[in-house]
Tab-separated table of C-alpha atoms in Angstrom:
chain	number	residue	atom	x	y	z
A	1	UNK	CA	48.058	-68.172	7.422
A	2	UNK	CA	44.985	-65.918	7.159
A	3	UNK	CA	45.703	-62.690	6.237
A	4	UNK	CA	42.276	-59.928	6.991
A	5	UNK	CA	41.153	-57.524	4.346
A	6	UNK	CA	40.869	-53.773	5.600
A	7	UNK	CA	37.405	-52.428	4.782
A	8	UNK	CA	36.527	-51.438	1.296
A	9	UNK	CA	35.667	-47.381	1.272
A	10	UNK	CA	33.676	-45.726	-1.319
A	11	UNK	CA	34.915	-45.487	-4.729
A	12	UNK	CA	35.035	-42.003	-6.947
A	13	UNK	CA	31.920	-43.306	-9.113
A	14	UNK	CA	29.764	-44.095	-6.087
A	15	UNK	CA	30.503	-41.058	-3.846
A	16	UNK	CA	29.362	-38.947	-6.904
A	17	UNK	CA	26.254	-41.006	-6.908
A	18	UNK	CA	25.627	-40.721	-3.475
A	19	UNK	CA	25.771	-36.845	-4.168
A	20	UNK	CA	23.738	-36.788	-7.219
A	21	UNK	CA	20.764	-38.504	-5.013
A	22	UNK	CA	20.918	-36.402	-2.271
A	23	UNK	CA	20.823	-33.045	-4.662
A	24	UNK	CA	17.680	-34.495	-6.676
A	25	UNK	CA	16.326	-34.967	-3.033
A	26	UNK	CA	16.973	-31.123	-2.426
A	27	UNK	CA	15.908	-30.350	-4.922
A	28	UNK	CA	12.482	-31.557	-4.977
A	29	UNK	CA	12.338	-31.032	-1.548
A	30	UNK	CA	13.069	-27.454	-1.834
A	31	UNK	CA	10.318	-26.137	-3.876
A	32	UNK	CA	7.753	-27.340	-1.240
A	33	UNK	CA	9.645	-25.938	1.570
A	34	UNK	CA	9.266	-22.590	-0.359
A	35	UNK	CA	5.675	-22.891	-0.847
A	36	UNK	CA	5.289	-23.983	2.475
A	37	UNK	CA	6.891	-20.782	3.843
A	38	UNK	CA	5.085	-18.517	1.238
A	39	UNK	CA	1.513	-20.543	2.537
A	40	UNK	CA	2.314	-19.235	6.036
A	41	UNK	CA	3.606	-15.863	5.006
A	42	UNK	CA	0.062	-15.799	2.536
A	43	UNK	CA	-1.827	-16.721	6.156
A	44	UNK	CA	-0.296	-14.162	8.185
A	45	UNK	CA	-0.820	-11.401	5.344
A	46	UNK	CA	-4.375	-12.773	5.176
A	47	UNK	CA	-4.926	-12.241	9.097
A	48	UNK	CA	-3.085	-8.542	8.838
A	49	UNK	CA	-6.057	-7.821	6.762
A	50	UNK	CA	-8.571	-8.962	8.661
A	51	UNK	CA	-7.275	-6.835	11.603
A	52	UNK	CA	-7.798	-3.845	9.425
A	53	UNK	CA	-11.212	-5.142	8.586
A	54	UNK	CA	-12.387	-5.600	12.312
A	55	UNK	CA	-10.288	-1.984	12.887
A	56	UNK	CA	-12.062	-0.357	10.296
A	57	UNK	CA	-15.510	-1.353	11.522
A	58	UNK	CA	-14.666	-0.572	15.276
A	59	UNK	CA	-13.435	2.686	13.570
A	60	UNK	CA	-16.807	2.949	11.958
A	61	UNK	CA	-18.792	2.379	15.506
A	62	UNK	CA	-17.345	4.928	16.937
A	63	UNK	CA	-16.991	7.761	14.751
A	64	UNK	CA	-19.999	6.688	12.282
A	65	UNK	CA	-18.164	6.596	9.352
A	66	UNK	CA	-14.998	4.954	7.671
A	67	UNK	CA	-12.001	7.112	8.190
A	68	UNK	CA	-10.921	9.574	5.873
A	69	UNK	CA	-8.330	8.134	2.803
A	70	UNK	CA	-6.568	11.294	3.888
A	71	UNK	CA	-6.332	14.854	5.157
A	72	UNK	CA	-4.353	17.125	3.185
A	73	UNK	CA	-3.293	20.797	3.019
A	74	UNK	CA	-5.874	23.015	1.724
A	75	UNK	CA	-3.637	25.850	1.675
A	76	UNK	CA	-0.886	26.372	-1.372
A	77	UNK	CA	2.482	27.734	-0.609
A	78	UNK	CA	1.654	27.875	2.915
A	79	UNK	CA	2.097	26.037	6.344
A	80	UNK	CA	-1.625	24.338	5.725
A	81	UNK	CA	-3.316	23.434	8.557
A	82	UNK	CA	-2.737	20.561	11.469
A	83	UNK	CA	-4.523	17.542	10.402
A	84	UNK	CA	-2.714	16.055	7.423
A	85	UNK	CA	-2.834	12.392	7.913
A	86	UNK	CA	-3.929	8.786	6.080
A	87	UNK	CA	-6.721	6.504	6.846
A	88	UNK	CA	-4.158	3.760	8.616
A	89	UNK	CA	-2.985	6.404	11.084
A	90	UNK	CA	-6.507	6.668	12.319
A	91	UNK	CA	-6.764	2.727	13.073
A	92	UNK	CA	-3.710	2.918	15.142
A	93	UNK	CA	-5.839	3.151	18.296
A	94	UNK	CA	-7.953	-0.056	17.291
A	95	UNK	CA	-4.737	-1.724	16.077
A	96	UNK	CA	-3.580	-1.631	19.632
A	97	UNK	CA	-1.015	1.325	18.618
A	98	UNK	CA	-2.940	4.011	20.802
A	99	UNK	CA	0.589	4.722	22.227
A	100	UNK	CA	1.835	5.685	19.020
A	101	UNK	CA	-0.924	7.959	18.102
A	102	UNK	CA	-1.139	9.725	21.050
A	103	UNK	CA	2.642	10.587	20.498
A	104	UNK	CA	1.969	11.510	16.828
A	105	UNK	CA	-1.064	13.411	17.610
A	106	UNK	CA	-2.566	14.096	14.612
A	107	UNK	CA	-4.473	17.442	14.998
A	108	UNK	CA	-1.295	18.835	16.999
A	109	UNK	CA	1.763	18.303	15.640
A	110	UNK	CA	2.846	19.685	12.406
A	111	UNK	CA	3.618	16.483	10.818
A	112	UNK	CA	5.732	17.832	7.363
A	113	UNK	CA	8.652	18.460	6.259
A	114	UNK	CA	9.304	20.389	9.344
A	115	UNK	CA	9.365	17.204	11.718
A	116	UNK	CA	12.670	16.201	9.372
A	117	UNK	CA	14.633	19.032	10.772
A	118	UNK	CA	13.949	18.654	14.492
A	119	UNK	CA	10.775	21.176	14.813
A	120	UNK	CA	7.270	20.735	15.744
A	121	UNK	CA	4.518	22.674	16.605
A	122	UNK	CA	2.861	22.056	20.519
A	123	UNK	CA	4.384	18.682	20.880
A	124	UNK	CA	7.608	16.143	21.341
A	125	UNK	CA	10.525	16.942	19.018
A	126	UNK	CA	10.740	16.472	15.622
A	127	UNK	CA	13.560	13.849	15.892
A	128	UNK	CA	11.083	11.819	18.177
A	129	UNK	CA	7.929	12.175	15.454
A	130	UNK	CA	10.607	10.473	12.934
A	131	UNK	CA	11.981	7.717	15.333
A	132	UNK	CA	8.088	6.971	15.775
A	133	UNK	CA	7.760	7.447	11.718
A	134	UNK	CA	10.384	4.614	11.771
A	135	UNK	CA	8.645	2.204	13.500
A	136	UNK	CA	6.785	-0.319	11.703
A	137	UNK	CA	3.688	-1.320	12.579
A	138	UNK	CA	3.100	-5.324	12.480
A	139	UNK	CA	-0.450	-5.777	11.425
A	140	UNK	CA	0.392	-3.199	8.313
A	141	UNK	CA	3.314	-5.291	6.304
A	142	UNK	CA	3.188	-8.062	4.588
A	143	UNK	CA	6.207	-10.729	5.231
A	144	UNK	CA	5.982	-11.673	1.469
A	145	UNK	CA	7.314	-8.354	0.722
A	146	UNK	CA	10.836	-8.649	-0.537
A	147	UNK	CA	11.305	-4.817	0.082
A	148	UNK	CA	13.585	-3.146	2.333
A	149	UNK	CA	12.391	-1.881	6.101
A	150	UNK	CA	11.562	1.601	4.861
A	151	UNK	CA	10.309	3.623	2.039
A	152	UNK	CA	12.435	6.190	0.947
A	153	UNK	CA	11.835	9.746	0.263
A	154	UNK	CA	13.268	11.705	-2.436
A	155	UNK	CA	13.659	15.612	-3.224
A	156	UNK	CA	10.135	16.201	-5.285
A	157	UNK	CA	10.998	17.416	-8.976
A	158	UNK	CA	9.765	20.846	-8.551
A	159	UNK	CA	13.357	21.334	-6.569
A	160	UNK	CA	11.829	23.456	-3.845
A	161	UNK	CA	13.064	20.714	-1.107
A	162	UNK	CA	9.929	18.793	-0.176
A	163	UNK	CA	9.968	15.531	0.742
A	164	UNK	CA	7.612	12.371	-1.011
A	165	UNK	CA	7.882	9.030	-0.207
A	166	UNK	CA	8.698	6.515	-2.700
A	167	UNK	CA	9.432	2.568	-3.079
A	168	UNK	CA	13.238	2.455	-3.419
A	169	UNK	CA	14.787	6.078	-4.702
A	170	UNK	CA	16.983	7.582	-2.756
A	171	UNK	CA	19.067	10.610	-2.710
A	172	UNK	CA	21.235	12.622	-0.213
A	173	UNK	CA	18.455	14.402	1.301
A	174	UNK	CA	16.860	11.519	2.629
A	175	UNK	CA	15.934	12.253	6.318
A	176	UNK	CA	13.091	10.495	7.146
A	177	UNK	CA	12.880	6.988	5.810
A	178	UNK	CA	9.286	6.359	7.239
A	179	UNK	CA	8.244	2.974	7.884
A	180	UNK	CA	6.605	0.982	4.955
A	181	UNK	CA	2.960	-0.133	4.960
A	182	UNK	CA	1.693	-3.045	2.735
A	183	UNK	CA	-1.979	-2.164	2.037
A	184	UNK	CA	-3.647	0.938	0.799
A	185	UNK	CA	-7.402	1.733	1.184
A	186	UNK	CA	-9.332	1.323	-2.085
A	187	UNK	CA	-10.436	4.800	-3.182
A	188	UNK	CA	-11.278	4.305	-7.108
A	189	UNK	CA	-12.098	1.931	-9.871
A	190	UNK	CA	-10.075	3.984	-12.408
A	191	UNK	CA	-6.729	5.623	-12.869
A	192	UNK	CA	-5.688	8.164	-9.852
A	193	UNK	CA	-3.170	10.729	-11.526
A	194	UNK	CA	-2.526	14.314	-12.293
A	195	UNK	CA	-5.451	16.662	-10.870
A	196	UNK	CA	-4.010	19.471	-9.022
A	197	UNK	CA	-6.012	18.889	-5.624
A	198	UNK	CA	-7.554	15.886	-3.703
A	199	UNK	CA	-10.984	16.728	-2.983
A	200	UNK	CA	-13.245	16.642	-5.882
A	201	UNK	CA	-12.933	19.112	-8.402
A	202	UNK	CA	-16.053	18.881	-10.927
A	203	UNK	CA	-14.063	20.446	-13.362
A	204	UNK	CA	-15.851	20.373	-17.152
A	205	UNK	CA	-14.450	17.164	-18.995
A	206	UNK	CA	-13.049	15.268	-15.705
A	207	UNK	CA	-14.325	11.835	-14.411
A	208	UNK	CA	-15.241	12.129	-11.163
A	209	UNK	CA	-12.668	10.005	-8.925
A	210	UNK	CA	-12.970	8.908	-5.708
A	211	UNK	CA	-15.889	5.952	-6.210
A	212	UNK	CA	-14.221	3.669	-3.541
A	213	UNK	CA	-14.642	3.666	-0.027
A	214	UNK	CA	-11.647	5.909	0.902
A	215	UNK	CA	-11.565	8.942	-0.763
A	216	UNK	CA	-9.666	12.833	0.130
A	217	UNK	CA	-10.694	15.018	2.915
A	218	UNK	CA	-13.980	13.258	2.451
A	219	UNK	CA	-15.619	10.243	4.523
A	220	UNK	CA	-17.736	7.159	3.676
A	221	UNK	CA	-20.441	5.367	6.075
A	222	UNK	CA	-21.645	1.966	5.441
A	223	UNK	CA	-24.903	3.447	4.251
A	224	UNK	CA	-23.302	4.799	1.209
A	225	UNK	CA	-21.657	1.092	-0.176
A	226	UNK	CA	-24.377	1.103	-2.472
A	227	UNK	CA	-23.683	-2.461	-3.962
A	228	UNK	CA	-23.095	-4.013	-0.738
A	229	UNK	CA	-20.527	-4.741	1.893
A	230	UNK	CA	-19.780	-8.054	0.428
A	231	UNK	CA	-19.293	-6.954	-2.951
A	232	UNK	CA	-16.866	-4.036	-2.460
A	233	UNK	CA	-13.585	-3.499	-1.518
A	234	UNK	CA	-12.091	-2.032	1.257
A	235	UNK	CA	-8.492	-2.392	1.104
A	236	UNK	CA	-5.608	-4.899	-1.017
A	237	UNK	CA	-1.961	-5.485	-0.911
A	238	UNK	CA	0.701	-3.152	-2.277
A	239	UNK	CA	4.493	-4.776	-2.511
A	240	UNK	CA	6.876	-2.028	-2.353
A	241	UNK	CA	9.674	-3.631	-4.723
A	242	UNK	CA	8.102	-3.965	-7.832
A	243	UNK	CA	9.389	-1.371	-10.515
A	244	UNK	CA	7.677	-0.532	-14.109
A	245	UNK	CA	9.305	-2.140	-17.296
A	246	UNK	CA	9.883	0.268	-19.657
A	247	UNK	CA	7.318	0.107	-22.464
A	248	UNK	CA	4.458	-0.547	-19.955
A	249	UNK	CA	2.311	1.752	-19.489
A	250	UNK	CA	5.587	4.886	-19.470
A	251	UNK	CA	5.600	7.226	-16.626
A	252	UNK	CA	4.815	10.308	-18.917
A	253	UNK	CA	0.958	9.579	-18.334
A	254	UNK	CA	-0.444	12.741	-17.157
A	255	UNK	CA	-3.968	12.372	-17.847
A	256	UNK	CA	-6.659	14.565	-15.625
A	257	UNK	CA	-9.209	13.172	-13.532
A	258	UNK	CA	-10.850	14.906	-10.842
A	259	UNK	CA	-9.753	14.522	-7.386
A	260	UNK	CA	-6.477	13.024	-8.389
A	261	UNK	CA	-3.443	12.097	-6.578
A	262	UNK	CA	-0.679	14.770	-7.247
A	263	UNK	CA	2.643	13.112	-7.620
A	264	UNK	CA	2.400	9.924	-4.814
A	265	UNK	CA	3.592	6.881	-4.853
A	266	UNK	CA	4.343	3.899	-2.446
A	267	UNK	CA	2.710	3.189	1.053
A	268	UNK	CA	3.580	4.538	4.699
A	269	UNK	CA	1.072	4.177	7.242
A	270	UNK	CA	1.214	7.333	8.108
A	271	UNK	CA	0.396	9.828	4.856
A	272	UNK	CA	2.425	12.839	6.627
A	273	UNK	CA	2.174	15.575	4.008
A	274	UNK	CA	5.131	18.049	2.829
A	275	UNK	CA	5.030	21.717	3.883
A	276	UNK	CA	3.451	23.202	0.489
A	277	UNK	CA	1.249	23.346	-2.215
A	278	UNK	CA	0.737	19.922	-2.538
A	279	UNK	CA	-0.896	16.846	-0.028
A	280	UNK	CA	1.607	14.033	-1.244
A	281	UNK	CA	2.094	11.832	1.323
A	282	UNK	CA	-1.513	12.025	2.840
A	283	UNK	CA	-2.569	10.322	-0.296
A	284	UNK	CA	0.115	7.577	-0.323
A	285	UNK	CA	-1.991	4.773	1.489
A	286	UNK	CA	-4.718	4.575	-1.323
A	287	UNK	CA	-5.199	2.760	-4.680
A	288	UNK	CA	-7.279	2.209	-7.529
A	289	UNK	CA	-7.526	-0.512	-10.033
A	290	UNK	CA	-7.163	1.660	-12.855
A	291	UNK	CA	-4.093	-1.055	-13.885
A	292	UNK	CA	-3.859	-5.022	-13.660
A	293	UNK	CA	-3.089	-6.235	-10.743
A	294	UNK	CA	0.481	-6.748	-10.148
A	295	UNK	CA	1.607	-4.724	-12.799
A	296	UNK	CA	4.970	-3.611	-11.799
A	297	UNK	CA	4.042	-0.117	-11.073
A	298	UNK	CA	6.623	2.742	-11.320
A	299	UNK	CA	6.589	4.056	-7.666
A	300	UNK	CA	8.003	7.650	-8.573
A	301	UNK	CA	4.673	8.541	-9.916
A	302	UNK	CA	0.683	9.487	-9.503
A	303	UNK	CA	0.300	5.526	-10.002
A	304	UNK	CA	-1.395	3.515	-6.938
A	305	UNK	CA	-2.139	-0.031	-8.283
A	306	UNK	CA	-2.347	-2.817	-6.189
A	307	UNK	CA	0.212	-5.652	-6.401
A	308	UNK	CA	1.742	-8.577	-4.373
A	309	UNK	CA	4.479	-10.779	-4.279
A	310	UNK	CA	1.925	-14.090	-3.476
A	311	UNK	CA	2.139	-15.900	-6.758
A	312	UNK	CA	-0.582	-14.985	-9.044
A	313	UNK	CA	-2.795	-12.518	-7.457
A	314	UNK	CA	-3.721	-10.028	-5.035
A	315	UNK	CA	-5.130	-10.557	-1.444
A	316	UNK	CA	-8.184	-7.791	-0.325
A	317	UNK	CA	-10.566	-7.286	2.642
A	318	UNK	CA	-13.949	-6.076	1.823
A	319	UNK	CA	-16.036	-3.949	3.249
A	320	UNK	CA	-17.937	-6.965	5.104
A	321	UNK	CA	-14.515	-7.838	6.805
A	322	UNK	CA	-13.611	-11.037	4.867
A	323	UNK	CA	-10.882	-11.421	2.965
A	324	UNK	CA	-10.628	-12.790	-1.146
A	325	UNK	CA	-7.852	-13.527	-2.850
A	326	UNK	CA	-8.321	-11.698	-6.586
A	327	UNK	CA	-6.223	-13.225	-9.389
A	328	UNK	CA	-4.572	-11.554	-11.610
A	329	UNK	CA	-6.243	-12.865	-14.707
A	330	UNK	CA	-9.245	-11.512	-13.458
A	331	UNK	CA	-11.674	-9.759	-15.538
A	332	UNK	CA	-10.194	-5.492	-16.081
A	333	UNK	CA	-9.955	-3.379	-18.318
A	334	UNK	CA	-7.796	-0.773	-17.276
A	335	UNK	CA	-8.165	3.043	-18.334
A	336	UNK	CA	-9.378	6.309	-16.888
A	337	UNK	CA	-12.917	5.625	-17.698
A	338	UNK	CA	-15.588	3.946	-15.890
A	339	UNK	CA	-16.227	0.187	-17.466
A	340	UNK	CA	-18.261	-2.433	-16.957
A	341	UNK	CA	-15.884	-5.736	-15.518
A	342	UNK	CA	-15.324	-7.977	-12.169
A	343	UNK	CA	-12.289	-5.781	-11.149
A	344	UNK	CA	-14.001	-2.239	-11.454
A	345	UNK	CA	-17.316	-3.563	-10.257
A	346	UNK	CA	-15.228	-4.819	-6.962
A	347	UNK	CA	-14.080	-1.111	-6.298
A	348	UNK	CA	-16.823	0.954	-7.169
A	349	UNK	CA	-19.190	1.019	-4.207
A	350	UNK	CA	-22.354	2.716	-6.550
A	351	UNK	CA	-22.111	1.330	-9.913
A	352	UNK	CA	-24.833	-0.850	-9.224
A	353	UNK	CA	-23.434	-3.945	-10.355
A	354	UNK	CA	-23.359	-6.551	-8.030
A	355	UNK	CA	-20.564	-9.333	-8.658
A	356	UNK	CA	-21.605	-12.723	-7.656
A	357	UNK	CA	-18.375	-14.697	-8.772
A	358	UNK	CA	-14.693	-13.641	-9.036
């Protein structure tokens, strides 16, 4: 009589081999996924750039001139004027955002502290400028960017109430939470910090700033990109998640140069400014590379570096419209003073030397 066998199953030993195989296959499978995903997030940051490139020369053919890093108050302790606003709000119309700055309306509203409180002056409600200050605008954040959706703002230190934007604080007073923006317009080879007011002050014993092509309540033509278009910056990457480690370069620094950023930090694309003495948030969208890039910068101070979550550098458009990407080993030598290497000759648009590799 033949009697049949029932099927053998999987033993205990070769189960767990079976599952050993298949983890070493995920496992080496799983770091090429990643860079494949950080590739494509690397090629659509590259293309946001490039959009601000074309923008920026469209901006340029019609007005004659880059637009202004920012418009700030000119007017301490008071209302200030109309006008406060950053470089990216003026692209909005050649970013295909003309609906959104025809609601903001930069020259009309009062677009301060007062917007956060449901005023406004000859325009929509204030509620209605901050749903629109919520809304991010595509072309103007990186998807590498591990950061939340906004930026938030935070009482300033002086305790009188006004609002600054920064890259992850917040406090009970938040009311705003403005969208985030990813790049910042180039404005200086050297360290931006602690001068009382953005335009240029000449003061006795103060470097001049502003040597980039974005600079305060000031403009810059194409003319005046003394070492060429394709030599110069116009714009790099700023990740809002990145926070100082203590020992690095403290956040006591309060070294004066002229035409300095007073108290800023982060990015929003729209540089609304608070209600006093100050123009904080209208400096917001620029940087210098007056520190390596991607330094972790500590955001709740006059610090505007430029930094990146893409492995081992920093993307930038220049002034010709291309876009490099700058590694961080590159040649720098960061301080408040002007110096001779690849990183600060890449900023500057007049020091007169012209950088043929990098």
């Amino acid at each position: 009589m033949h009697v049949r066998s029932g099927s053998r199953g999987f033993t205990l030993v070769e189960l767990l081999v079976v599952i050993a195989i298949i983890g070493v296959l995920i496992a080496l499978l799983l770091p090429a996924v990643q860079q494949a995903r950080e590739a494509a997030r690397r090629m659509t940051c590259t293309n946001n750039l490039k959009q601000i490139g074309i923008a920026t020369h469209n901006y340029h053919d019609a007005f004659g001139s880059f637009p202004p890093g920012g418009l700030g108050y000119q007017n301490p302790g008071g209302n200030g004027d109309l006008n406060a606003s950053s470089w990216t709000l003026h692209l909005f119309p050649f970013l295909e955002q003309s609906a959104a700055y025809d609601a903001i309306a930069p020259g009309k509203n009062r677009l301060d502290e007062a917007a956060t409180v449901g005023s406004s002056i000859n325009g929509p409600s204030g509620r209605f400028l901050i749903d629109i200050m919520r809304t991010p605008i595509p072309t103007l954040v990186c998807p590498s960017d591990i950061g939340g959706p906004y930026i938030d703002p935070i009482v300033s230190q002086g305790g009188n109430g006004l609002l600054f934007t920064t890259s992850g604080a917040t406090s009970p007073n938040d009311s705003t939470n403005p969208a985030k923006a990813n790049y910042a317009g180039c404005a200086s080879s050297i360290k931006m910090h602690g001068a009382w007011w953005a335009p240029p002050i000449n003061w006795p014993g103060l470097t001049p700033q502003f040597n980039g092509v974005f600079g305060m309540d000031e403009v810059i033509r194409l003319r005046d990109v003394l070492d060429g278009t394709t030599n110069t910056f116009l714009a790099g990457e700023r990740a809002t998640a990145i926070r100082e480690p203590a020992g690095i370069d403290a956040p006591d620094d309060d070294d004066s140069v002229a035409g300095g950023l007073c108290k800023c930090a982060g990015v929003n694309p729209y540089g609304f400014p608070n209600d006093g003495a100050f123009p904080w948030w209208s400096t917001q969208a620029l940087g210098s590379v007056g520190y390596p890039l991607n330094n972790a910068v500590y955001s709740l101070w006059c610090k505007g570096g430029f930094n990146s979550h893409h492995p081992g550098g920093v993307q930038f458009v220049f002034c010709d419209g291309s876009v490099h990407f700058i590694s961080e080993t590159v040649d720098h030598k960061p301080d408040e003073y002007v110096d001779n290497n690849v990183l600060e000759n890449l900023a500057n648009r007049q020091d007169g030397f012209v950088v043929g590799q990098f």
